[in-house]
mmCIF file of C-alpha atoms and ligand atoms in Angstrom:
data_model
loop_
_atom_site.group_PDB
_atom_site.id
_atom_site.type_symbol
_atom_site.label_atom_id
_atom_site.label_comp_id
_atom_site.label_asym_id
_atom_site.label_seq_id
_atom_site.Cartn_x
_atom_site.Cartn_y
_atom_site.Cartn_z
ATOM 1 C CA MET P 219 115.753 272.581 218.841
ATOM 2 C CA SER P 220 118.532 270.543 217.253
ATOM 3 C CA PRO P 221 122.156 271.798 217.453
ATOM 4 C CA PRO P 222 123.198 274.447 214.922
ATOM 5 C CA GLY P 223 125.193 272.171 212.588
ATOM 6 C CA LYS P 224 128.871 272.375 211.701
ATOM 7 C CA GLY P 225 128.661 275.279 209.241
ATOM 8 C CA ALA P 226 126.634 277.539 211.522
ATOM 9 C CA ALA P 227 128.830 276.580 214.501
ATOM 10 C CA ALA P 228 131.956 277.520 212.544
ATOM 11 C CA ILE P 229 130.467 280.914 211.629
ATOM 12 C CA LEU P 230 129.487 281.509 215.221
ATOM 13 C CA SER P 231 132.987 280.807 216.474
ATOM 14 C CA ALA P 232 134.571 282.980 213.746
ATOM 15 C CA LEU P 233 132.263 285.865 214.700
ATOM 16 C CA ARG P 234 132.957 285.358 218.414
ATOM 17 C CA GLU P 235 136.692 285.688 217.760
ATOM 18 C CA GLN P 236 136.019 289.122 216.267
ATOM 19 C CA SER P 237 134.704 290.350 219.672
ATOM 20 C CA GLY P 238 131.955 292.389 218.035
ATOM 21 C CA ALA P 239 133.986 293.657 215.049
ATOM 22 C CA PRO P 240 132.535 292.893 211.583
ATOM 23 C CA LEU P 241 133.780 290.061 209.397
ATOM 24 C CA SER P 242 133.182 290.167 205.676
ATOM 25 C CA GLY P 243 131.176 287.471 203.919
ATOM 26 C CA GLU P 244 134.123 287.040 201.596
ATOM 27 C CA THR P 245 136.539 286.263 204.441
ATOM 28 C CA LEU P 246 134.049 283.893 206.050
ATOM 29 C CA SER P 247 133.456 282.121 202.784
ATOM 30 C CA ALA P 248 137.198 281.711 202.130
ATOM 31 C CA ARG P 249 137.902 280.600 205.686
ATOM 32 C CA LEU P 250 135.139 278.020 205.790
ATOM 33 C CA GLY P 251 135.456 276.937 202.168
ATOM 34 C CA VAL P 252 131.749 277.424 201.415
ATOM 35 C CA SER P 253 129.808 279.781 199.135
ATOM 36 C CA ARG P 254 128.530 283.219 200.213
ATOM 37 C CA ALA P 255 124.979 281.877 199.747
ATOM 38 C CA GLN P 256 125.699 279.108 202.238
ATOM 39 C CA ILE P 257 127.135 281.627 204.693
ATOM 40 C CA TRP P 258 123.873 283.566 204.418
ATOM 41 C CA LYS P 259 121.874 280.387 205.039
ATOM 42 C CA HIS P 260 123.902 279.528 208.157
ATOM 43 C CA VAL P 261 123.552 283.096 209.431
ATOM 44 C CA GLY P 262 119.784 282.609 209.067
ATOM 45 C CA THR P 263 119.986 279.427 211.169
ATOM 46 C CA LEU P 264 121.850 281.289 213.914
ATOM 47 C CA ARG P 265 119.359 284.154 213.876
ATOM 48 C CA LYS P 266 116.507 281.653 214.250
ATOM 49 C CA ARG P 267 118.285 280.375 217.359
ATOM 50 C CA GLY P 268 118.208 283.906 218.743
ATOM 51 C CA TYR P 269 121.720 285.172 217.901
ATOM 52 C CA GLU P 270 121.704 288.822 216.895
ATOM 53 C CA ILE P 271 123.808 289.088 213.767
ATOM 54 C CA GLU P 272 123.961 292.359 211.902
ATOM 55 C CA GLY P 273 124.713 292.162 208.220
ATOM 56 C CA GLU P 274 123.381 291.929 204.698
ATOM 57 C CA PRO P 275 123.816 289.219 202.068
ATOM 58 C CA GLY P 276 127.156 289.950 200.443
ATOM 59 C CA GLY P 277 128.198 292.369 203.200
ATOM 60 C CA GLY P 278 130.018 292.021 206.519
ATOM 61 C CA TYR P 279 128.603 290.311 209.609
ATOM 62 C CA ARG P 280 128.824 291.362 213.236
ATOM 63 C CA LEU P 281 127.786 289.304 216.268
ATOM 64 C CA GLY P 282 125.556 291.196 218.695
ATOM 65 C CA ALA P 283 123.563 289.915 221.674
ATOM 66 C CA LEU P 284 123.592 286.213 222.472
ATOM 67 C CA PRO P 285 120.373 284.352 223.216
ATOM 68 C CA ASP P 286 119.468 283.608 226.832
ATOM 69 C CA ARG P 287 119.173 279.903 226.062
ATOM 70 C CA LEU P 288 121.065 277.006 227.590
ATOM 71 C CA TYR P 289 122.331 275.857 224.209
ATOM 72 C CA PRO P 290 125.257 273.400 224.141
ATOM 73 C CA GLU P 291 127.328 275.781 222.020
ATOM 74 C CA GLU P 292 127.079 278.363 224.834
ATOM 75 C CA VAL P 293 127.368 276.193 227.954
ATOM 76 C CA GLN P 294 130.161 274.016 226.514
ATOM 77 C CA LEU P 295 132.214 277.065 225.573
ATOM 78 C CA GLY P 296 135.188 277.053 227.956
ATOM 79 C CA LEU P 297 133.689 274.188 229.974
ATOM 80 C CA SER P 298 136.563 272.516 231.810
ATOM 81 C CA THR P 299 134.964 269.113 232.505
ATOM 82 C CA LYS P 300 136.388 265.771 231.368
ATOM 83 C CA TRP P 301 133.159 263.778 231.228
ATOM 84 C CA VAL P 302 130.159 265.810 232.455
ATOM 85 C CA ALA P 303 128.097 267.593 229.771
ATOM 86 C CA HIS P 304 130.210 266.467 226.809
ATOM 87 C CA ALA P 305 127.076 264.718 225.529
ATOM 88 C CA TYR P 306 124.470 267.474 225.804
ATOM 89 C CA GLU P 307 120.833 267.456 224.746
ATOM 90 C CA HIS P 308 118.949 270.749 224.828
ATOM 91 C CA LEU P 309 115.152 270.741 224.718
ATOM 92 C CA GLU P 310 112.893 273.757 224.465
ATOM 93 C CA GLU P 311 110.183 271.872 226.344
ATOM 94 C CA THR P 312 109.752 268.384 227.709
ATOM 95 C CA ASP P 313 107.643 266.662 230.335
ATOM 96 C CA SER P 314 110.597 265.856 232.616
ATOM 97 C CA THR P 315 114.330 265.835 231.893
ATOM 98 C CA ASN P 316 114.598 262.865 234.290
ATOM 99 C CA ARG P 317 112.255 260.889 232.053
ATOM 100 C CA VAL P 318 114.362 261.736 228.982
ATOM 101 C CA ALA P 319 117.659 260.944 230.753
ATOM 102 C CA PHE P 320 116.228 257.611 231.904
ATOM 103 C CA GLU P 321 115.389 256.791 228.298
ATOM 104 C CA ARG P 322 118.932 257.736 227.214
ATOM 105 C CA GLY P 323 120.249 255.513 230.028
ATOM 106 C CA ARG P 324 118.330 252.553 228.618
ATOM 107 C CA GLU P 325 119.617 253.363 225.113
ATOM 108 C CA GLY P 326 123.240 253.164 226.355
ATOM 109 C CA ALA P 327 124.203 256.877 226.437
ATOM 110 C CA PRO P 328 127.540 257.523 228.208
ATOM 111 C CA ALA P 329 127.962 258.641 231.813
ATOM 112 C CA GLY P 330 127.927 262.415 232.041
ATOM 113 C CA THR P 331 125.233 262.865 229.362
ATOM 114 C CA VAL P 332 123.103 265.838 230.327
ATOM 115 C CA ILE P 333 119.588 266.763 229.312
ATOM 116 C CA VAL P 334 118.766 270.441 229.725
ATOM 117 C CA ALA P 335 115.273 271.835 229.174
ATOM 118 C CA GLU P 336 114.034 275.415 229.003
ATOM 119 C CA SER P 337 110.736 274.268 230.513
ATOM 120 C CA GLN P 338 109.039 271.152 231.839
ATOM 121 C CA THR P 339 105.355 270.341 231.689
ATOM 122 C CA ALA P 340 105.584 267.631 234.363
ATOM 123 C CA GLY P 341 108.723 268.431 236.368
ATOM 124 C CA ARG P 342 108.783 266.074 239.303
ATOM 125 C CA GLY P 343 110.250 266.247 242.776
ATOM 126 C CA ARG P 344 110.758 263.832 245.623
ATOM 127 C CA LEU P 345 107.798 262.179 247.324
ATOM 128 C CA GLY P 346 105.652 262.573 244.211
ATOM 129 C CA ARG P 347 105.634 266.363 244.402
ATOM 130 C CA PRO P 348 105.627 268.581 241.290
ATOM 131 C CA PHE P 349 108.545 270.886 240.475
ATOM 132 C CA TYR P 350 107.394 274.181 239.026
ATOM 133 C CA SER P 351 109.264 274.654 235.727
ATOM 134 C CA PRO P 352 108.283 277.780 233.736
ATOM 135 C CA PRO P 353 110.202 278.576 230.503
ATOM 136 C CA HIS P 354 113.518 280.458 230.168
ATOM 137 C CA LYS P 355 113.857 281.432 233.804
ATOM 138 C CA ASN P 356 115.596 278.642 235.618
ATOM 139 C CA LEU P 357 117.765 275.562 235.142
ATOM 140 C CA TYR P 358 116.261 272.097 234.783
ATOM 141 C CA THR P 359 118.793 269.407 234.064
ATOM 142 C CA SER P 360 119.336 265.673 234.479
ATOM 143 C CA ILE P 361 122.721 263.961 234.452
ATOM 144 C CA LEU P 362 123.165 260.334 233.565
ATOM 145 C CA LEU P 363 125.564 258.383 235.795
ATOM 146 C CA ARG P 364 126.868 254.853 235.559
ATOM 147 C CA PRO P 365 128.140 254.155 239.075
ATOM 148 C CA THR P 366 130.742 251.396 239.216
ATOM 149 C CA GLY P 367 131.320 251.391 242.981
ATOM 150 C CA SER P 368 129.451 249.583 245.698
ATOM 151 C CA ILE P 369 125.653 249.632 245.475
ATOM 152 C CA ALA P 370 125.666 250.854 249.095
ATOM 153 C CA ASP P 371 127.305 254.097 247.954
ATOM 154 C CA THR P 372 124.619 254.982 245.392
ATOM 155 C CA PRO P 373 122.127 256.690 247.749
ATOM 156 C CA THR P 374 124.765 259.179 248.900
ATOM 157 C CA LEU P 375 125.451 260.338 245.323
ATOM 158 C CA ILE P 376 122.610 262.772 245.903
ATOM 159 C CA LEU P 377 124.503 264.300 248.838
ATOM 160 C CA GLY P 378 127.526 264.863 246.589
ATOM 161 C CA ALA P 379 125.258 266.525 244.035
ATOM 162 C CA ALA P 380 123.796 268.750 246.770
ATOM 163 C CA VAL P 381 127.327 269.929 247.614
ATOM 164 C CA ALA P 382 127.936 270.883 243.970
ATOM 165 C CA VAL P 383 124.636 272.790 243.818
ATOM 166 C CA ALA P 384 125.299 274.567 247.136
ATOM 167 C CA GLU P 385 128.812 275.553 246.027
ATOM 168 C CA THR P 386 127.506 276.960 242.752
ATOM 169 C CA VAL P 387 124.659 278.825 244.430
ATOM 170 C CA GLY P 388 127.153 280.190 246.985
ATOM 171 C CA ALA P 389 129.482 281.383 244.236
ATOM 172 C CA PHE P 390 126.672 283.253 242.440
ATOM 173 C CA VAL P 391 125.080 284.663 245.593
ATOM 174 C CA GLY P 392 128.554 285.758 246.661
ATOM 175 C CA ASP P 393 128.248 284.464 250.208
ATOM 176 C CA ASP P 394 128.343 280.790 251.217
ATOM 177 C CA ALA P 395 127.048 281.728 254.657
ATOM 178 C CA LEU P 396 123.590 282.449 253.186
ATOM 179 C CA VAL P 397 123.401 279.015 251.607
ATOM 180 C CA GLU P 398 122.590 275.718 253.275
ATOM 181 C CA ILE P 399 121.767 272.141 252.428
ATOM 182 C CA LYS P 400 118.572 270.942 254.002
ATOM 183 C CA TRP P 401 119.233 267.226 254.363
ATOM 184 C CA PRO P 402 119.197 265.340 252.170
ATOM 185 C CA ASN P 403 119.228 267.496 249.112
ATOM 186 C CA ASP P 404 117.371 270.801 249.099
ATOM 187 C CA VAL P 405 119.531 273.880 248.752
ATOM 188 C CA LEU P 406 118.237 276.941 250.564
ATOM 189 C CA ILE P 407 119.142 280.605 250.539
ATOM 190 C CA ARG P 408 118.190 282.366 253.759
ATOM 191 C CA ARG P 409 116.139 279.291 254.629
ATOM 192 C CA ARG P 410 114.061 279.367 251.450
ATOM 193 C CA LYS P 411 114.309 276.614 248.877
ATOM 194 C CA THR P 412 116.060 277.499 245.649
ATOM 195 C CA SER P 413 116.915 274.024 244.440
ATOM 196 C CA GLY P 414 115.822 270.405 244.646
ATOM 197 C CA ILE P 415 117.393 267.191 243.437
ATOM 198 C CA LEU P 416 115.651 263.982 242.448
ATOM 199 C CA MET P 417 117.707 260.832 241.927
ATOM 200 C CA GLU P 418 116.218 257.839 240.172
ATOM 201 C CA SER P 419 118.071 254.662 239.311
ATOM 202 C CA SER P 420 117.729 251.501 237.310
ATOM 203 C CA ALA P 421 118.971 248.266 238.877
ATOM 204 C CA GLU P 422 120.099 245.151 237.051
ATOM 205 C CA GLY P 423 120.159 242.296 239.530
ATOM 206 C CA THR P 424 122.403 243.440 242.361
ATOM 207 C CA ARG P 425 124.067 246.298 240.492
ATOM 208 C CA ILE P 426 122.952 249.769 239.473
ATOM 209 C CA ALA P 427 122.859 249.940 235.657
ATOM 210 C CA PHE P 428 122.552 253.698 235.750
ATOM 211 C CA ALA P 429 121.329 256.570 237.882
ATOM 212 C CA VAL P 430 119.787 259.879 236.884
ATOM 213 C CA LEU P 431 120.398 262.976 238.962
ATOM 214 C CA GLY P 432 117.711 265.546 238.207
ATOM 215 C CA ILE P 433 118.450 269.053 239.414
ATOM 216 C CA GLY P 434 116.092 272.020 239.365
ATOM 217 C CA ILE P 435 117.372 275.462 240.390
ATOM 218 C CA ASN P 436 115.288 278.603 240.596
ATOM 219 C CA LEU P 437 117.494 281.250 239.049
ATOM 220 C CA ASN P 438 115.625 284.184 237.533
ATOM 221 C CA ILE P 439 112.008 283.570 238.451
ATOM 222 C CA ASP P 440 110.578 286.340 240.615
ATOM 223 C CA ARG P 441 109.629 284.652 243.863
ATOM 224 C CA GLU P 442 106.367 286.611 244.024
ATOM 225 C CA THR P 443 105.226 284.777 240.899
ATOM 226 C CA PHE P 444 105.423 281.238 242.298
ATOM 227 C CA PRO P 445 102.047 279.516 242.441
ATOM 228 C CA ASP P 446 100.553 279.527 245.962
ATOM 229 C CA GLU P 447 101.644 275.992 246.848
ATOM 230 C CA PHE P 448 105.355 276.916 246.443
ATOM 231 C CA ARG P 449 105.472 280.612 247.361
ATOM 232 C CA ARG P 450 105.881 280.338 251.119
ATOM 233 C CA HIS P 451 109.079 278.313 251.080
ATOM 234 C CA ALA P 452 110.549 279.006 247.640
ATOM 235 C CA THR P 453 112.914 281.629 246.352
ATOM 236 C CA SER P 454 115.291 282.202 243.450
ATOM 237 C CA LEU P 455 118.820 283.517 243.132
ATOM 238 C CA ALA P 456 117.627 286.669 241.360
ATOM 239 C CA SER P 457 115.079 287.394 244.092
ATOM 240 C CA GLU P 458 117.788 287.089 246.731
ATOM 241 C CA ILE P 459 120.533 288.981 244.903
ATOM 242 C CA GLY P 460 118.282 291.587 243.328
ATOM 243 C CA ALA P 461 119.721 291.059 239.836
ATOM 244 C CA PRO P 462 119.359 288.420 237.127
ATOM 245 C CA VAL P 463 121.787 285.531 236.994
ATOM 246 C CA ASP P 464 123.666 284.510 233.847
ATOM 247 C CA ARG P 465 122.021 281.105 233.359
ATOM 248 C CA ILE P 466 124.717 279.930 230.956
ATOM 249 C CA ALA P 467 127.598 280.729 233.306
ATOM 250 C CA PHE P 468 125.643 279.148 236.162
ATOM 251 C CA ALA P 469 125.067 275.912 234.235
ATOM 252 C CA ARG P 470 128.749 275.747 233.253
ATOM 253 C CA THR P 471 129.905 276.198 236.854
ATOM 254 C CA LEU P 472 127.365 273.669 238.090
ATOM 255 C CA PHE P 473 128.562 271.000 235.650
ATOM 256 C CA GLU P 474 132.170 271.638 236.682
ATOM 257 C CA ARG P 475 131.390 271.400 240.396
ATOM 258 C CA LEU P 476 129.279 268.306 239.815
ATOM 259 C CA GLU P 477 132.151 266.613 238.059
ATOM 260 C CA THR P 478 134.488 267.384 240.979
ATOM 261 C CA GLN P 479 132.076 266.079 243.624
ATOM 262 C CA LEU P 480 130.880 263.054 241.660
ATOM 263 C CA THR P 481 134.442 262.029 240.799
ATOM 264 C CA ALA P 482 135.431 262.357 244.465
ATOM 265 C CA HIS P 483 132.377 260.304 245.438
ATOM 266 C CA ALA P 484 133.203 257.615 242.872
ATOM 267 C CA ARG P 485 136.671 257.253 244.423
ATOM 268 C CA GLY P 486 135.895 257.556 248.118
ATOM 269 C CA GLY P 487 132.107 257.338 248.638
ATOM 270 C CA PHE P 488 130.313 259.766 250.942
ATOM 271 C CA ASP P 489 133.436 260.122 253.099
ATOM 272 C CA ALA P 490 135.129 261.989 250.262
ATOM 273 C CA VAL P 491 132.425 264.660 249.971
ATOM 274 C CA ARG P 492 131.405 264.755 253.610
ATOM 275 C CA PRO P 493 133.549 267.724 254.725
ATOM 276 C CA ARG P 494 132.023 269.889 251.987
ATOM 277 C CA PHE P 495 128.520 268.617 252.816
ATOM 278 C CA GLU P 496 129.050 269.511 256.452
ATOM 279 C CA ALA P 497 130.247 272.981 255.489
ATOM 280 C CA PHE P 498 126.722 273.655 254.170
ATOM 281 C CA PHE P 499 124.856 271.641 256.803
ATOM 282 C CA ARG P 500 123.478 274.106 259.341
ATOM 283 C CA MET P 501 120.737 272.046 260.981
ATOM 284 C CA ALA P 502 122.870 270.552 263.783
ATOM 285 C CA GLY P 503 121.477 271.437 267.196
ATOM 286 C CA GLU P 504 118.144 272.590 265.755
ATOM 287 C CA PRO P 505 114.690 271.207 266.423
ATOM 288 C CA VAL P 506 113.412 269.297 263.390
ATOM 289 C CA GLY P 507 110.453 267.168 262.435
ATOM 290 C CA ILE P 508 110.706 264.305 259.963
ATOM 291 C CA GLU P 509 108.082 262.396 258.059
ATOM 292 C CA GLU P 510 109.867 259.108 257.494
ATOM 293 C CA ILE P 511 108.960 257.490 254.193
ATOM 294 C CA GLY P 512 106.366 254.848 255.055
ATOM 295 C CA GLY P 513 107.010 255.475 258.719
ATOM 296 C CA GLN P 514 106.001 257.681 261.566
ATOM 297 C CA ARG P 515 106.742 261.280 262.418
ATOM 298 C CA ILE P 516 109.834 261.965 264.488
ATOM 299 C CA ASP P 517 110.453 265.206 266.346
ATOM 300 C CA GLY P 518 113.787 265.941 267.938
ATOM 301 C CA ILE P 519 117.076 267.754 267.653
ATOM 302 C CA ALA P 520 119.229 267.218 264.579
ATOM 303 C CA LEU P 521 122.648 265.942 265.628
ATOM 304 C CA GLY P 522 124.497 265.517 262.370
ATOM 305 C CA ILE P 523 125.179 263.236 259.443
ATOM 306 C CA ALA P 524 126.350 259.653 259.943
ATOM 307 C CA PRO P 525 129.149 258.154 257.779
ATOM 308 C CA ASP P 526 126.516 256.476 255.584
ATOM 309 C CA GLY P 527 124.702 259.770 254.972
ATOM 310 C CA ALA P 528 121.846 259.147 257.416
ATOM 311 C CA LEU P 529 120.515 262.059 259.469
ATOM 312 C CA GLU P 530 120.861 261.478 263.199
ATOM 313 C CA ILE P 531 118.208 262.936 265.464
ATOM 314 C CA GLU P 532 117.897 262.877 269.222
ATOM 315 C CA ILE P 533 114.372 262.541 270.547
ATOM 316 C CA VAL P 534 113.968 265.030 273.354
ATOM 317 C CA ASP P 535 110.381 264.492 274.533
ATOM 318 C CA GLY P 536 108.022 261.668 275.430
ATOM 319 C CA PRO P 537 108.689 258.020 276.255
ATOM 320 C CA ARG P 538 111.543 257.738 273.695
ATOM 321 C CA ARG P 539 113.393 260.721 275.196
ATOM 322 C CA GLY P 540 117.163 260.411 274.766
ATOM 323 C CA GLU P 541 116.905 257.890 271.916
ATOM 324 C CA ILE P 542 119.020 258.601 268.855
ATOM 325 C CA VAL P 543 117.239 257.822 265.614
ATOM 326 C CA ARG P 544 118.892 257.430 262.215
ATOM 327 C CA VAL P 545 116.800 258.540 259.271
ATOM 328 C CA MET P 546 117.790 257.269 255.831
ATOM 329 C CA ALA P 547 115.102 259.029 253.794
ATOM 330 C CA GLY P 548 112.331 261.426 254.567
ATOM 331 C CA ASP P 549 111.077 264.937 254.499
ATOM 332 C CA VAL P 550 112.493 267.325 257.093
ATOM 333 C CA THR P 551 110.602 270.269 258.516
ATOM 334 C CA LEU P 552 112.784 272.915 260.057
ATOM 335 C CA ALA P 553 111.186 274.263 263.176
ATOM 336 C CA LYS P 554 113.052 277.557 262.758
ATOM 337 C CA PRO P 555 110.881 279.581 260.404
ATOM 338 C CA THR P 556 111.910 281.222 257.157
ATOM 339 C CA GLU P 557 113.486 284.567 257.941
ATOM 340 C CA ASP P 558 111.230 287.300 256.670
ATOM 341 C CA ALA P 559 113.015 290.209 258.271
ATOM 342 C CA ARG P 560 115.644 291.182 255.758
HETATM 343 C C1 BTN K 34 112.599 268.117 244.836
HETATM 344 O O1 BTN K 34 112.557 269.311 245.102
HETATM 345 O O2 BTN K 34 112.000 267.271 245.528
HETATM 346 C C2 BTN K 34 113.395 267.654 243.660
HETATM 347 C C3 BTN K 34 113.140 268.489 242.459
HETATM 348 C C4 BTN K 34 113.905 268.027 241.236
HETATM 349 C C5 BTN K 34 113.510 268.806 240.011
HETATM 350 C C6 BTN K 34 114.379 268.494 238.843
HETATM 351 S S1 BTN K 34 114.139 269.616 237.510
HETATM 352 C C7 BTN K 34 115.081 268.613 236.467
HETATM 353 C C8 BTN K 34 114.689 267.187 236.780
HETATM 354 N N1 BTN K 34 113.501 266.803 236.050
HETATM 355 C C9 BTN K 34 112.477 266.524 236.865
HETATM 356 O O3 BTN K 34 111.353 266.177 236.489
HETATM 357 N N2 BTN K 34 112.843 266.701 238.130
HETATM 358 C C10 BTN K 34 114.220 267.114 238.244
#
């Protein structure tokens, strides 16, 4: 759905200022310098977007319930960012917000442009996996970046994004201790996945023309309703907290935290976000298994994160016992099972 237009936006902000008190059509018409008939038309536009507005043609108007939609006029309200989510495209449905953001990247859209969808028909995850994206429950967004630093720093952007997601999830769950980053970029609550990040980039010779950070966060979906393939390891904030999450406030906080982490990363690379990453990294000392991309399976004990973002693992059995392996990309299996007793 396209944005509400200037007239409707002006009416919305005038009604918001009333904090639920009525505003007469006459006042609105004088304030905005448009006819009462046009006011009525704009009110109709807002109602179609899901805003509850009481009132009759010629009478007073009162703003009631707001729609549970990630509209720009809601998320950008009070948003404190300097460059993230100033350009904001909201889609009711798309195949994949990463695909759309990639297209905007090619068209020259500015860094910080976000695409937000209410649902995705082909949401994609790492390693060619699907990302389940039912309508109006969760947050599916892609952010366009134009990294100017060293090409070597680009892969660790995803670790900075994971910090921002973990911080936001922690703030809404109300307890950072329940939240962890499963290297490189899944965010878990009580060891169940609530968020995944997929970064895709476009290179031009030896430089990155742009990168797209696609973030999917399960917010209000009931975890019992996940399709079988996801149910065992997936959860949502609402399922963990026992109450729905304000998706608009969540998106706003996420964009603010992303800006902080991505700006820090742009200035100082992974080093600059590493302390926060480590605050959510709880795998050290645990047995893990890794399917290396295009490589073999490694089983060992996770040691920690190297300065370049690699996961370091010590092999504890077999002929390679004692060897320390650095994994740059792969899929980690935590040997410690999901906690069911809660
Ligand atoms: C993963 O879990 O492996 C990553 C999942 C990333 C999903 C998000 S949802 C928004 C964006 N659009 C996509 O198609 N994928 C990412």
